[in-house]
Amino acid sequence: MNWKNKLEHWLTHLPPDDPLRKELENHLNPEECFYKDLKFGTAGMRGILGPGTNCMNVYTIRKAVAGLAELLTEKGEEAMGKGVVIAHDCRHMSAEFALESARILGMYGIRSYLFKELRPTPLLSFAVRYLGTSAGIMITASHNPPQYNGLKVYGEDGAQLLPEAAGHIVREMDQMESELYFDPPTEKELLQRGLLTYIGKQIDNAYLNALASTRLQKGQKDVTIVFTPLHGTAAPLVRKGLTEAGFFNLTLVKEQMHPDPDFSTVSSPNPEEHDAFKLAIQYGEKVDADLLLATDPDADRLGVAVKNDEGQYTVLTGNQVGALMLDYLLKQSPFVNKGAMIQTIVTSDFGRAIAADFGVETFETLTGFKYIAEKIAHFERTAEYQFLFGYEESYGYLIRDFVRDKDAVQAAIFIAEVAAFFKRQGKSLYEALMGLFEEYGYYQESLTSIQLEGQEGAEQIRRIMDTFRQALPAHMGVVMVEDYLKGESLHLPSGEKTAIQLPKENVLKFKLADKSWFCIRPSGTEPKCKFYFGVKGGSMEESVEKLRALEAAVFRAVPVTPRNSSDFVECFR
């Protein structure tokens, strides 16, 4: 059906009292609601709340969960009997979507374990493994703006679905007649039939017990910490975890402690955005804090800010925090046999250099923590390596693998311990980072996301990828092009091609002769095209200069100039 047919179908079949009907009838641009179906990828679904097949609503949730139910049904009675655990964050409609997921599963005779109150994403991953369920569902849009919501689907290993399983769900969804035709049982009926069980504190306590394994130093720790969950889900577990680890000098950003689906005190609930630390910095200045911590709404990402050599709080990058964690971890256990560190193809080479110094092997995966989890599972099966640490540049870290997704709760307690370790030596985290730069080189990275929404935006993103794929930018000093969609790398000077042993994905990475690199990929969850950059210099000044020059050279070749990206425009000044 084209978008007009879909619109007519919805207006014909929506219940008269459904709020989405009125919203749809008054919509200024209904084509945007129906011009495509909301994509289910390996990270699940994410989109703007609203009516239509291109938005997050009860009906698109039903269709996606029905796809999962079909997958479990095909696996047989054992998979169905293990059930599915469901959690949700604080966003608009999250609780409703979580219950709706249980209703659809119940329609197929599949049992649900549902957290009645909001919980963070890493706890959902833990719960899948702890309860031994066949799958997990997390209702969240992570760090997106308030008008978004989403759904993540996890496999029985506690990791987000890989492409094969996600593709199975997509095929099941494609065969369904309409998302409006489901008639699932009520909550009361599910409870009566034993298909719905509410869960809570037991899982929390089990997670906190597992969290103790991340602690490498015991006893009370003299570190002054300011923490904010940015109106999200992390507060109870982070507070308890820090206290149990011996961190008692903890100040909470009271304005941001309570869940708020509008994230009313921040422009974006994303700890990658420095503005998200505005209130935390004010608190930090009052108490002279050593460490500022911020988690995103579903608590899988952690941001860290510390005082620089001028006494001003600066937000560290995900690459820098990962390097500090890895260095500390390896110093505390330097003789691990066949140790492995896992990072993504857009993560800094900083961690690789540190790992190599300790004889630890570095493995790279595609972007997305599901691929890191896949590698961990491979090591478990083969005993080929021992997993030590996994991280990605987008503020995601994993220290212990009882969770199989990035875990900001683990990370918050661990980086606090790193700060305590260096404070006992009379150093701040910032001074420790400068020491790592002096030892391994001055690595600098950046990320610019160009937001390109709607049909026109999708076409612009396609044009960007085609431009760089078809016209190899040799004039920038590029010597190697890695095309992950083709599954091959091309060495430009020799013309030699090599197969890339990773799943195919629409990603391009360019390596320069001086070991600098940049990477371009469309976001899998947002209407954005992402540009990653990495360089290494002999000094901070040299590396910053190299980074700016590389950014400018790349952006001059981009075939679109969006007006809504200040970072992008800045590169032309």
Coordinates of C-alpha atoms in Angstrom, one line a residue:
M1 CA 0.0 0.0 0.0
N2 CA 1.1 3.6 -0.6
W3 CA 0.9 6.1 2.2
K4 CA -2.6 7.2 1.3
N5 CA -3.9 3.7 1.3
K6 CA -2.3 3.1 4.7
L7 CA -3.8 6.3 6.1
E8 CA -7.3 5.2 4.9
H9 CA -6.8 1.8 6.4
W10 CA -5.9 3.2 9.8
L11 CA -8.8 5.7 9.8
T12 CA -11.1 2.8 8.9
H13 CA -9.9 0.4 11.6
L14 CA -8.7 2.5 14.5
P15 CA -11.3 2.3 17.4
P16 CA -13.4 5.5 17.6
D17 CA -12.1 6.4 21.1
D18 CA -8.4 5.8 20.3
P19 CA -6.4 9.0 20.9
L20 CA -4.3 8.2 17.9
R21 CA -7.3 8.7 15.7
K22 CA -7.8 12.3 16.7
E23 CA -4.0 12.9 16.4
L24 CA -4.0 11.5 12.9
E25 CA -7.1 13.4 11.8
N26 CA -5.4 16.7 12.9
H27 CA -1.9 15.8 11.6
L28 CA -0.4 18.5 9.4
N29 CA 1.7 16.0 7.3
P30 CA 0.2 12.5 7.5
E31 CA 2.6 11.3 4.7
E32 CA 5.4 11.4 7.2
C33 CA 3.4 8.9 9.4
F34 CA 3.0 6.4 6.6
Y35 CA 5.6 6.9 3.8
K36 CA 7.5 3.9 5.3
D37 CA 7.2 1.3 8.0
L38 CA 9.3 1.9 11.1
K39 CA 12.4 -0.2 10.6
F40 CA 13.2 -3.1 12.8
G41 CA 16.9 -3.5 12.9
T42 CA 19.4 -5.4 15.0
A43 CA 18.9 -2.8 17.8
G44 CA 15.1 -3.2 17.6
M45 CA 13.0 -0.2 16.7
R46 CA 13.2 3.5 17.6
G47 CA 11.1 6.4 16.4
I48 CA 8.9 9.4 17.2
L49 CA 5.8 8.7 19.2
G50 CA 2.6 9.2 17.1
P51 CA 0.1 7.5 14.8
G52 CA 1.1 5.5 11.7
T53 CA 3.4 2.8 10.6
N54 CA 6.4 5.1 10.7
C55 CA 5.9 6.0 14.4
M56 CA 6.2 4.3 17.8
N57 CA 2.7 3.4 19.0
V58 CA 0.8 0.5 20.5
Y59 CA 0.2 -1.0 17.1
T60 CA 3.8 -0.9 15.8
I61 CA 4.8 -2.4 19.2
R62 CA 2.3 -5.2 18.8
K63 CA 3.6 -6.1 15.3
A64 CA 7.2 -6.2 16.4
V65 CA 6.5 -8.3 19.5
A66 CA 4.4 -10.6 17.4
G67 CA 7.4 -11.1 15.2
L68 CA 9.4 -12.1 18.2
A69 CA 6.6 -14.4 19.3
E70 CA 6.6 -16.1 16.0
L71 CA 10.3 -16.7 16.2
L72 CA 10.0 -18.3 19.6
T73 CA 7.0 -20.4 18.5
E74 CA 9.1 -21.8 15.6
K75 CA 11.8 -22.7 18.1
G76 CA 9.4 -24.9 19.9
E77 CA 7.8 -25.5 23.3
E78 CA 11.0 -25.3 25.3
A79 CA 11.7 -21.8 24.0
M80 CA 8.1 -20.7 24.6
G81 CA 8.2 -22.2 28.1
K82 CA 11.3 -20.2 29.2
G83 CA 9.4 -17.0 28.5
V84 CA 10.5 -13.4 28.0
V85 CA 11.5 -10.8 30.5
I86 CA 10.4 -7.2 29.9
A87 CA 11.6 -3.9 31.4
H88 CA 11.0 -0.3 30.6
D89 CA 12.5 3.2 31.2
C90 CA 10.8 6.4 32.2
R91 CA 9.7 7.7 28.7
H92 CA 6.2 8.6 27.6
M93 CA 4.3 5.4 26.9
S94 CA 7.1 3.1 28.2
A95 CA 5.0 1.4 30.8
E96 CA 2.1 1.0 28.4
F97 CA 4.4 -0.5 25.7
A98 CA 5.9 -3.0 28.2
L99 CA 2.5 -4.3 29.2
E100 CA 1.4 -4.4 25.6
S101 CA 4.4 -6.6 24.8
A102 CA 3.3 -9.0 27.5
R103 CA -0.2 -9.1 26.1
I104 CA 1.0 -10.0 22.7
L105 CA 3.3 -12.7 24.0
G106 CA 0.4 -14.0 26.1
M107 CA -1.7 -14.3 22.9
Y108 CA 0.8 -16.8 21.7
G109 CA 0.9 -18.7 25.0
I110 CA 4.3 -17.3 25.9
R111 CA 4.9 -16.3 29.5
S112 CA 6.3 -12.8 30.5
Y113 CA 8.3 -11.7 33.4
L114 CA 7.5 -8.0 33.7
F115 CA 9.3 -5.4 35.9
K116 CA 6.4 -3.4 37.3
E117 CA 8.6 -0.3 37.9
L118 CA 11.2 1.2 35.6
R119 CA 14.6 -0.5 35.4
P120 CA 17.8 0.2 33.4
T121 CA 18.8 -1.6 30.3
P122 CA 21.8 -3.5 31.8
L123 CA 19.5 -5.0 34.5
L124 CA 17.2 -6.3 31.7
S125 CA 20.2 -8.0 30.1
F126 CA 21.2 -9.4 33.5
A127 CA 17.6 -10.6 34.1
V128 CA 17.5 -12.6 30.9
R129 CA 20.6 -14.6 32.0
Y130 CA 19.5 -14.8 35.6
L131 CA 16.0 -16.1 34.9
G132 CA 17.1 -18.2 31.9
T133 CA 14.5 -16.8 29.6
S134 CA 14.5 -17.2 25.8
A135 CA 14.5 -13.5 25.1
G136 CA 14.2 -10.0 26.6
I137 CA 12.4 -6.8 25.7
M138 CA 13.6 -3.4 26.8
I139 CA 11.2 -0.4 26.1
T140 CA 13.5 2.6 25.7
A141 CA 14.8 5.2 23.3
S142 CA 18.1 5.4 25.2
H143 CA 19.4 9.0 25.0
N144 CA 17.1 10.3 22.2
P145 CA 14.9 13.4 22.8
P146 CA 11.6 13.2 24.7
Q147 CA 9.4 12.7 21.7
Y148 CA 11.1 9.3 20.9
N149 CA 10.5 5.8 22.3
G150 CA 11.8 2.4 21.2
L151 CA 12.1 -1.3 21.7
K152 CA 15.2 -3.4 22.0
V153 CA 15.1 -7.2 21.7
Y154 CA 17.6 -9.5 23.5
G155 CA 18.4 -13.1 22.9
E156 CA 18.8 -15.9 25.5
D157 CA 22.4 -14.8 26.1
G158 CA 21.4 -11.4 27.3
A159 CA 22.7 -9.7 24.2
Q160 CA 20.8 -7.6 21.6
L161 CA 19.8 -9.7 18.6
L162 CA 22.3 -10.2 15.9
P163 CA 21.3 -9.7 12.2
E164 CA 20.2 -13.3 11.5
A165 CA 17.6 -13.4 14.4
A166 CA 16.5 -9.8 13.7
G167 CA 16.1 -10.6 10.1
H168 CA 13.8 -13.6 11.1
I169 CA 11.6 -11.2 13.0
V170 CA 11.5 -8.8 10.1
R171 CA 10.4 -11.6 7.8
E172 CA 7.6 -12.6 10.2
M173 CA 6.5 -9.0 10.4
D174 CA 6.4 -8.6 6.6
Q175 CA 4.0 -11.5 6.4
M176 CA 1.5 -10.1 8.9
E177 CA -1.6 -8.6 7.4
S178 CA -2.0 -5.5 9.5
E179 CA -0.8 -4.2 12.9
L180 CA -4.4 -3.1 13.6
Y181 CA -5.8 -6.7 13.6
F182 CA -4.4 -8.0 16.9
D183 CA -6.7 -8.7 19.8
P184 CA -4.5 -9.7 22.8
P185 CA -5.7 -10.8 26.2
T186 CA -6.0 -8.3 29.0
E187 CA -3.6 -8.0 31.9
K188 CA -6.1 -9.7 34.2
E189 CA -6.5 -12.6 31.9
L190 CA -2.8 -13.1 31.6
L191 CA -2.4 -13.2 35.4
Q192 CA -5.3 -15.7 35.7
R193 CA -3.7 -18.0 33.1
G194 CA -0.2 -17.7 34.7
L195 CA 1.2 -16.0 31.6
L196 CA 2.3 -12.9 33.4
T197 CA 4.6 -12.7 36.5
Y198 CA 5.7 -9.4 38.0
I199 CA 9.3 -9.2 39.2
G200 CA 11.6 -6.7 41.0
K201 CA 13.8 -6.7 44.0
Q202 CA 15.1 -10.2 43.7
I203 CA 16.7 -9.4 40.4
D204 CA 18.1 -6.1 41.7
N205 CA 19.7 -7.9 44.7
A206 CA 21.2 -10.6 42.5
Y207 CA 22.6 -7.9 40.1
L208 CA 24.1 -6.0 43.1
N209 CA 25.8 -9.2 44.3
A210 CA 27.3 -9.7 40.9
L211 CA 28.4 -6.1 40.8
A212 CA 30.8 -6.8 43.7
S213 CA 33.0 -8.8 41.2
T214 CA 33.9 -5.5 39.5
R215 CA 35.6 -4.2 42.6
L216 CA 39.4 -4.7 42.6
Q217 CA 40.1 -2.6 45.8
K218 CA 38.2 -3.0 49.1
G219 CA 37.5 -0.6 51.9
Q220 CA 36.3 3.0 52.2
K221 CA 37.5 5.3 49.4
D222 CA 38.2 9.0 49.8
V223 CA 36.7 10.4 46.6
T224 CA 34.1 13.1 46.4
I225 CA 31.5 12.3 43.7
V226 CA 28.6 14.1 42.2
F227 CA 26.1 11.9 40.4
T228 CA 23.1 12.5 38.1
P229 CA 20.9 10.0 36.4
L230 CA 19.6 12.7 34.0
H231 CA 16.0 11.9 35.1
G232 CA 16.4 8.3 34.1
T233 CA 16.6 4.8 35.6
A234 CA 20.1 4.5 37.1
A235 CA 19.7 6.2 40.5
P236 CA 18.8 3.3 42.8
L237 CA 21.4 0.9 41.5
V238 CA 24.2 3.4 41.2
R239 CA 23.7 4.8 44.7
K240 CA 23.6 1.4 46.2
G241 CA 26.5 0.2 44.2
L242 CA 28.7 3.1 45.1
T243 CA 27.8 2.8 48.8
E244 CA 28.6 -0.9 48.9
A245 CA 31.9 -0.2 47.2
G246 CA 32.9 2.2 50.0
F247 CA 32.1 5.6 48.3
F248 CA 30.2 7.5 51.0
N249 CA 31.1 11.1 49.9
L250 CA 28.3 11.2 47.3
T251 CA 26.3 14.2 46.3
L252 CA 23.2 13.8 44.1
V253 CA 21.9 16.3 41.6
K254 CA 18.5 16.6 43.3
E255 CA 16.8 18.3 40.4
Q256 CA 17.6 15.3 38.1
M257 CA 17.1 12.4 40.5
H258 CA 13.4 11.7 39.7
P259 CA 12.3 10.1 36.4
D260 CA 10.9 12.7 34.0
P261 CA 9.9 11.7 30.5
D262 CA 10.3 15.3 29.3
F263 CA 13.9 15.5 30.7
S264 CA 13.0 19.0 31.8
T265 CA 16.3 20.3 33.1
V266 CA 18.4 19.3 30.0
S267 CA 18.3 20.1 26.3
S268 CA 19.3 16.5 25.7
P269 CA 19.5 13.5 28.2
N270 CA 22.7 12.4 26.6
P271 CA 25.9 12.4 28.7
E272 CA 27.9 12.7 25.5
E273 CA 26.5 16.2 25.2
H274 CA 28.5 18.5 27.5
D275 CA 25.4 20.6 28.3
A276 CA 24.0 17.6 30.2
F277 CA 26.6 18.2 32.9
K278 CA 25.6 21.8 33.5
L279 CA 23.9 21.2 36.9
A280 CA 26.4 18.5 37.9
I281 CA 29.2 21.0 37.4
Q282 CA 27.4 23.5 39.6
Y283 CA 27.1 20.9 42.4
G284 CA 30.7 19.9 41.8
E285 CA 32.0 23.4 42.3
K286 CA 30.1 23.7 45.6
V287 CA 31.6 20.5 47.1
D288 CA 34.9 20.5 45.2
A289 CA 34.1 17.1 43.7
D290 CA 36.9 14.9 42.3
L291 CA 34.5 13.2 39.9
L292 CA 31.2 14.0 38.1
L293 CA 29.1 11.1 36.8
A294 CA 26.1 11.2 34.5
T295 CA 24.1 8.3 33.1
D296 CA 21.7 8.4 30.2
P297 CA 17.9 7.5 30.7
D298 CA 18.2 3.8 30.3
A299 CA 21.6 3.7 32.1
D300 CA 23.7 2.0 29.5
R301 CA 26.0 5.0 28.8
L302 CA 28.2 6.8 31.3
G303 CA 29.6 10.3 31.0
V304 CA 32.5 11.4 33.2
A305 CA 33.8 14.9 34.0
V306 CA 36.9 15.9 36.1
K307 CA 38.9 19.0 36.8
N308 CA 41.6 19.9 34.3
D309 CA 44.9 21.5 35.1
E310 CA 43.2 24.9 35.2
G311 CA 40.7 23.8 37.8
Q312 CA 37.8 23.7 35.4
Y313 CA 35.6 20.7 34.9
T314 CA 36.0 19.0 31.6
V315 CA 34.0 16.2 30.1
L316 CA 36.1 13.3 29.1
T317 CA 35.4 11.4 25.9
G318 CA 34.3 7.8 25.8
N319 CA 37.7 6.9 24.4
Q320 CA 39.5 8.6 27.2
V321 CA 37.4 7.0 29.9
G322 CA 37.8 3.6 28.3
A323 CA 41.6 4.1 28.2
L324 CA 41.7 5.0 31.9
M325 CA 39.6 2.0 32.9
L326 CA 41.6 -0.4 30.7
D327 CA 45.0 0.8 32.0
Y328 CA 43.8 0.5 35.7
L329 CA 42.3 -2.9 35.1
L330 CA 45.5 -4.3 33.5
K331 CA 47.7 -2.8 36.2
Q332 CA 45.7 -4.6 38.8
S333 CA 45.8 -7.9 37.0
P334 CA 48.9 -7.7 34.6
F335 CA 49.5 -11.4 34.1
V336 CA 46.2 -12.7 32.5
N337 CA 46.8 -15.6 30.2
K338 CA 45.4 -15.0 26.7
G339 CA 43.6 -11.8 27.7
A340 CA 41.4 -10.0 25.2
M341 CA 40.1 -6.5 24.9
I342 CA 37.2 -5.9 22.5
Q343 CA 36.4 -2.5 20.8
T344 CA 34.5 -1.4 17.7
I345 CA 35.9 -0.2 14.4
V346 CA 35.2 3.5 15.4
T347 CA 36.9 3.3 18.8
S348 CA 40.3 5.0 19.3
D349 CA 43.5 3.1 18.8
F350 CA 44.5 4.5 22.3
G351 CA 43.1 1.4 24.1
R352 CA 44.8 -0.9 21.6
A353 CA 48.2 0.6 22.4
I354 CA 47.6 0.1 26.1
A355 CA 46.5 -3.4 25.7
A356 CA 49.5 -4.3 23.6
D357 CA 51.8 -3.0 26.3
F358 CA 50.4 -5.6 28.7
G359 CA 50.4 -8.4 26.1
V360 CA 46.6 -8.3 25.7
E361 CA 45.1 -8.9 22.3
T362 CA 42.6 -6.4 20.8
F363 CA 39.7 -7.5 18.8
E364 CA 37.5 -5.2 16.7
T365 CA 33.8 -5.5 15.9
L366 CA 31.2 -3.5 14.0
T367 CA 29.6 -0.7 15.8
G368 CA 27.0 -1.9 18.3
F369 CA 27.6 -3.7 21.6
K370 CA 25.8 -6.8 20.4
Y371 CA 28.9 -7.6 18.4
I372 CA 31.1 -7.2 21.4
A373 CA 28.7 -9.6 23.2
E374 CA 28.9 -12.0 20.3
K375 CA 32.7 -12.0 20.6
I376 CA 32.5 -12.7 24.4
A377 CA 30.2 -15.6 23.7
H378 CA 32.7 -17.0 21.2
F379 CA 35.5 -16.8 23.7
E380 CA 33.3 -18.7 26.2
R381 CA 32.6 -21.5 23.7
T382 CA 36.2 -21.9 22.5
A383 CA 38.3 -20.8 25.5
E384 CA 40.5 -19.2 22.9
Y385 CA 40.8 -16.0 24.9
Q386 CA 39.7 -14.6 28.3
F387 CA 37.5 -11.5 28.0
L388 CA 38.9 -8.6 30.1
F389 CA 37.2 -5.4 28.9
G390 CA 34.9 -4.1 26.2
Y391 CA 34.1 -0.6 25.2
E392 CA 33.0 1.8 22.4
E393 CA 33.5 5.5 21.9
S394 CA 29.9 6.3 22.5
Y395 CA 30.3 6.0 26.3
G396 CA 29.6 2.3 26.6
Y397 CA 31.7 0.0 28.8
L398 CA 31.6 -3.5 30.1
I399 CA 34.0 -4.7 32.9
R400 CA 32.4 -8.1 33.9
D401 CA 30.3 -10.1 31.5
F402 CA 27.4 -11.1 33.8
V403 CA 25.7 -8.4 31.6
R404 CA 26.0 -8.6 27.8
D405 CA 25.4 -5.0 26.9
K406 CA 27.1 -1.8 27.8
D407 CA 26.5 -1.1 31.5
A408 CA 26.7 2.4 33.0
V409 CA 26.1 1.1 36.5
Q410 CA 29.2 -1.2 36.4
A411 CA 31.1 1.6 34.7
A412 CA 30.2 4.3 37.3
I413 CA 31.5 2.2 40.2
F414 CA 34.6 1.1 38.3
I415 CA 35.7 4.6 37.2
A416 CA 35.1 5.8 40.8
E417 CA 37.6 3.1 41.9
V418 CA 40.0 4.3 39.3
A419 CA 39.8 7.8 40.6
A420 CA 40.3 6.6 44.2
F421 CA 43.4 4.6 43.1
F422 CA 45.0 7.7 41.6
K423 CA 43.9 10.0 44.4
R424 CA 45.9 7.9 46.8
Q425 CA 48.9 8.6 44.6
G426 CA 48.2 12.4 44.8
K427 CA 46.8 12.5 41.2
S428 CA 43.5 13.4 39.6
L429 CA 42.0 11.4 36.8
Y430 CA 42.9 14.2 34.5
E431 CA 46.5 14.0 35.5
A432 CA 46.4 10.2 35.0
L433 CA 45.0 10.7 31.5
M434 CA 47.8 13.2 30.7
G435 CA 50.3 10.5 31.9
L436 CA 48.8 8.0 29.5
F437 CA 49.1 10.5 26.6
E438 CA 52.8 11.0 27.4
E439 CA 53.4 7.3 27.5
Y440 CA 51.4 6.1 24.5
G441 CA 51.0 9.2 22.3
Y442 CA 48.4 12.0 22.1
Y443 CA 45.3 10.3 20.6
Q444 CA 42.4 12.6 19.7
E445 CA 39.1 11.7 18.3
S446 CA 35.8 13.4 17.3
L447 CA 32.3 12.6 16.1
T448 CA 30.0 14.8 14.1
S449 CA 26.4 13.7 13.5
I450 CA 24.5 15.3 10.7
Q451 CA 20.7 15.1 11.3
L452 CA 18.8 14.5 8.1
E453 CA 15.1 13.7 8.7
G454 CA 12.3 12.3 6.5
Q455 CA 12.4 11.1 3.0
E456 CA 14.7 13.9 1.8
G457 CA 17.1 13.2 4.6
A458 CA 17.3 9.5 3.8
E459 CA 18.1 10.4 0.2
Q460 CA 20.8 12.8 1.4
I461 CA 22.4 10.2 3.5
R462 CA 22.4 7.8 0.6
R463 CA 24.1 10.4 -1.5
I464 CA 26.8 11.0 1.1
M465 CA 27.6 7.3 1.2
D466 CA 27.6 7.0 -2.6
T467 CA 29.9 10.0 -3.0
F468 CA 32.6 8.6 -0.7
R469 CA 32.2 5.1 -2.0
Q470 CA 32.5 6.0 -5.7
A471 CA 35.1 8.8 -5.5
L472 CA 37.9 7.5 -3.4
P473 CA 39.5 10.6 -1.6
A474 CA 43.2 9.8 -2.4
H475 CA 43.9 13.6 -2.2
M476 CA 43.4 13.4 1.6
G477 CA 46.3 11.0 2.0
V478 CA 44.1 8.0 2.2
V479 CA 46.0 4.7 1.6
M480 CA 43.4 2.2 2.7
V481 CA 39.6 2.1 2.2
E482 CA 37.6 -0.4 4.2
D483 CA 34.1 -0.9 2.7
Y484 CA 32.1 -3.0 5.1
L485 CA 29.1 -3.2 2.8
K486 CA 31.3 -4.9 0.1
G487 CA 33.2 -6.8 2.8
E488 CA 36.6 -5.8 1.5
S489 CA 39.5 -3.4 2.1
L490 CA 41.4 -1.8 -0.7
H491 CA 45.1 -0.8 -0.4
L492 CA 45.2 2.2 -2.8
P493 CA 49.0 2.3 -3.6
S494 CA 49.1 -1.4 -4.6
G495 CA 45.5 -2.0 -5.6
E496 CA 45.5 -5.1 -3.4
K497 CA 42.1 -6.2 -2.0
T498 CA 41.5 -8.1 1.2
A499 CA 38.3 -9.6 2.6
I500 CA 37.0 -8.1 5.9
Q501 CA 36.0 -10.9 8.3
L502 CA 33.0 -9.0 9.7
P503 CA 29.3 -8.9 8.9
K504 CA 28.3 -6.6 6.0
E505 CA 27.1 -3.2 7.0
N506 CA 26.9 0.2 5.3
V507 CA 30.1 1.6 6.7
L508 CA 33.2 3.2 5.1
K509 CA 36.5 3.6 6.9
F510 CA 39.5 5.4 5.4
K511 CA 43.0 5.1 6.8
L512 CA 45.8 7.6 6.1
A513 CA 49.5 7.1 5.8
D514 CA 50.1 8.8 9.1
K515 CA 47.8 6.4 10.9
S516 CA 45.0 8.9 11.1
W517 CA 41.5 7.6 10.0
F518 CA 37.9 8.6 9.5
C519 CA 34.8 6.6 9.2
I520 CA 31.3 7.3 7.8
R521 CA 28.1 5.4 8.7
P522 CA 24.4 6.1 8.8
S523 CA 22.9 5.7 12.3
G524 CA 20.9 2.5 12.8
T525 CA 18.5 4.2 15.2
E526 CA 18.3 7.9 14.3
P527 CA 18.0 9.9 11.1
K528 CA 21.7 10.8 11.1
C529 CA 24.9 10.3 9.2
K530 CA 27.8 9.9 11.5
F531 CA 31.4 11.0 10.8
Y532 CA 34.2 9.6 13.1
F533 CA 37.7 10.9 13.2
G534 CA 40.9 9.7 14.9
V535 CA 44.5 11.0 14.9
K536 CA 47.7 10.6 16.9
G537 CA 50.3 13.3 17.5
G538 CA 53.5 13.9 19.4
S539 CA 51.9 16.6 21.5
M540 CA 48.4 17.8 22.3
E541 CA 48.8 20.8 20.0
E542 CA 49.9 18.6 17.1
S543 CA 47.1 16.1 17.5
V544 CA 44.4 18.8 17.8
E545 CA 45.8 20.5 14.6
K546 CA 45.8 17.2 12.7
L547 CA 42.3 16.5 13.8
R548 CA 40.9 19.9 12.7
A549 CA 42.7 19.6 9.3
L550 CA 41.3 16.1 8.7
E551 CA 37.7 17.2 9.6
A552 CA 37.9 20.2 7.3
A553 CA 39.2 18.1 4.4
V554 CA 36.4 15.5 4.8
F555 CA 33.6 17.9 5.2
R556 CA 34.6 19.8 2.1
A557 CA 33.8 16.6 0.1
V558 CA 30.4 16.1 1.7
P559 CA 27.7 16.7 -1.0
V560 CA 25.1 18.3 1.4
T561 CA 25.2 21.2 3.9
P562 CA 22.5 20.7 6.5
R563 CA 21.6 23.9 8.4
N564 CA 20.8 22.1 11.7
S565 CA 24.3 20.9 12.6
S566 CA 26.4 23.6 14.3
D567 CA 29.4 21.2 14.5
F568 CA 29.3 20.6 10.8
V569 CA 29.1 24.3 9.9
E570 CA 31.9 25.0 12.4
C571 CA 34.3 22.9 10.3
F572 CA 34.0 25.4 7.4
R573 CA 34.9 28.5 9.4

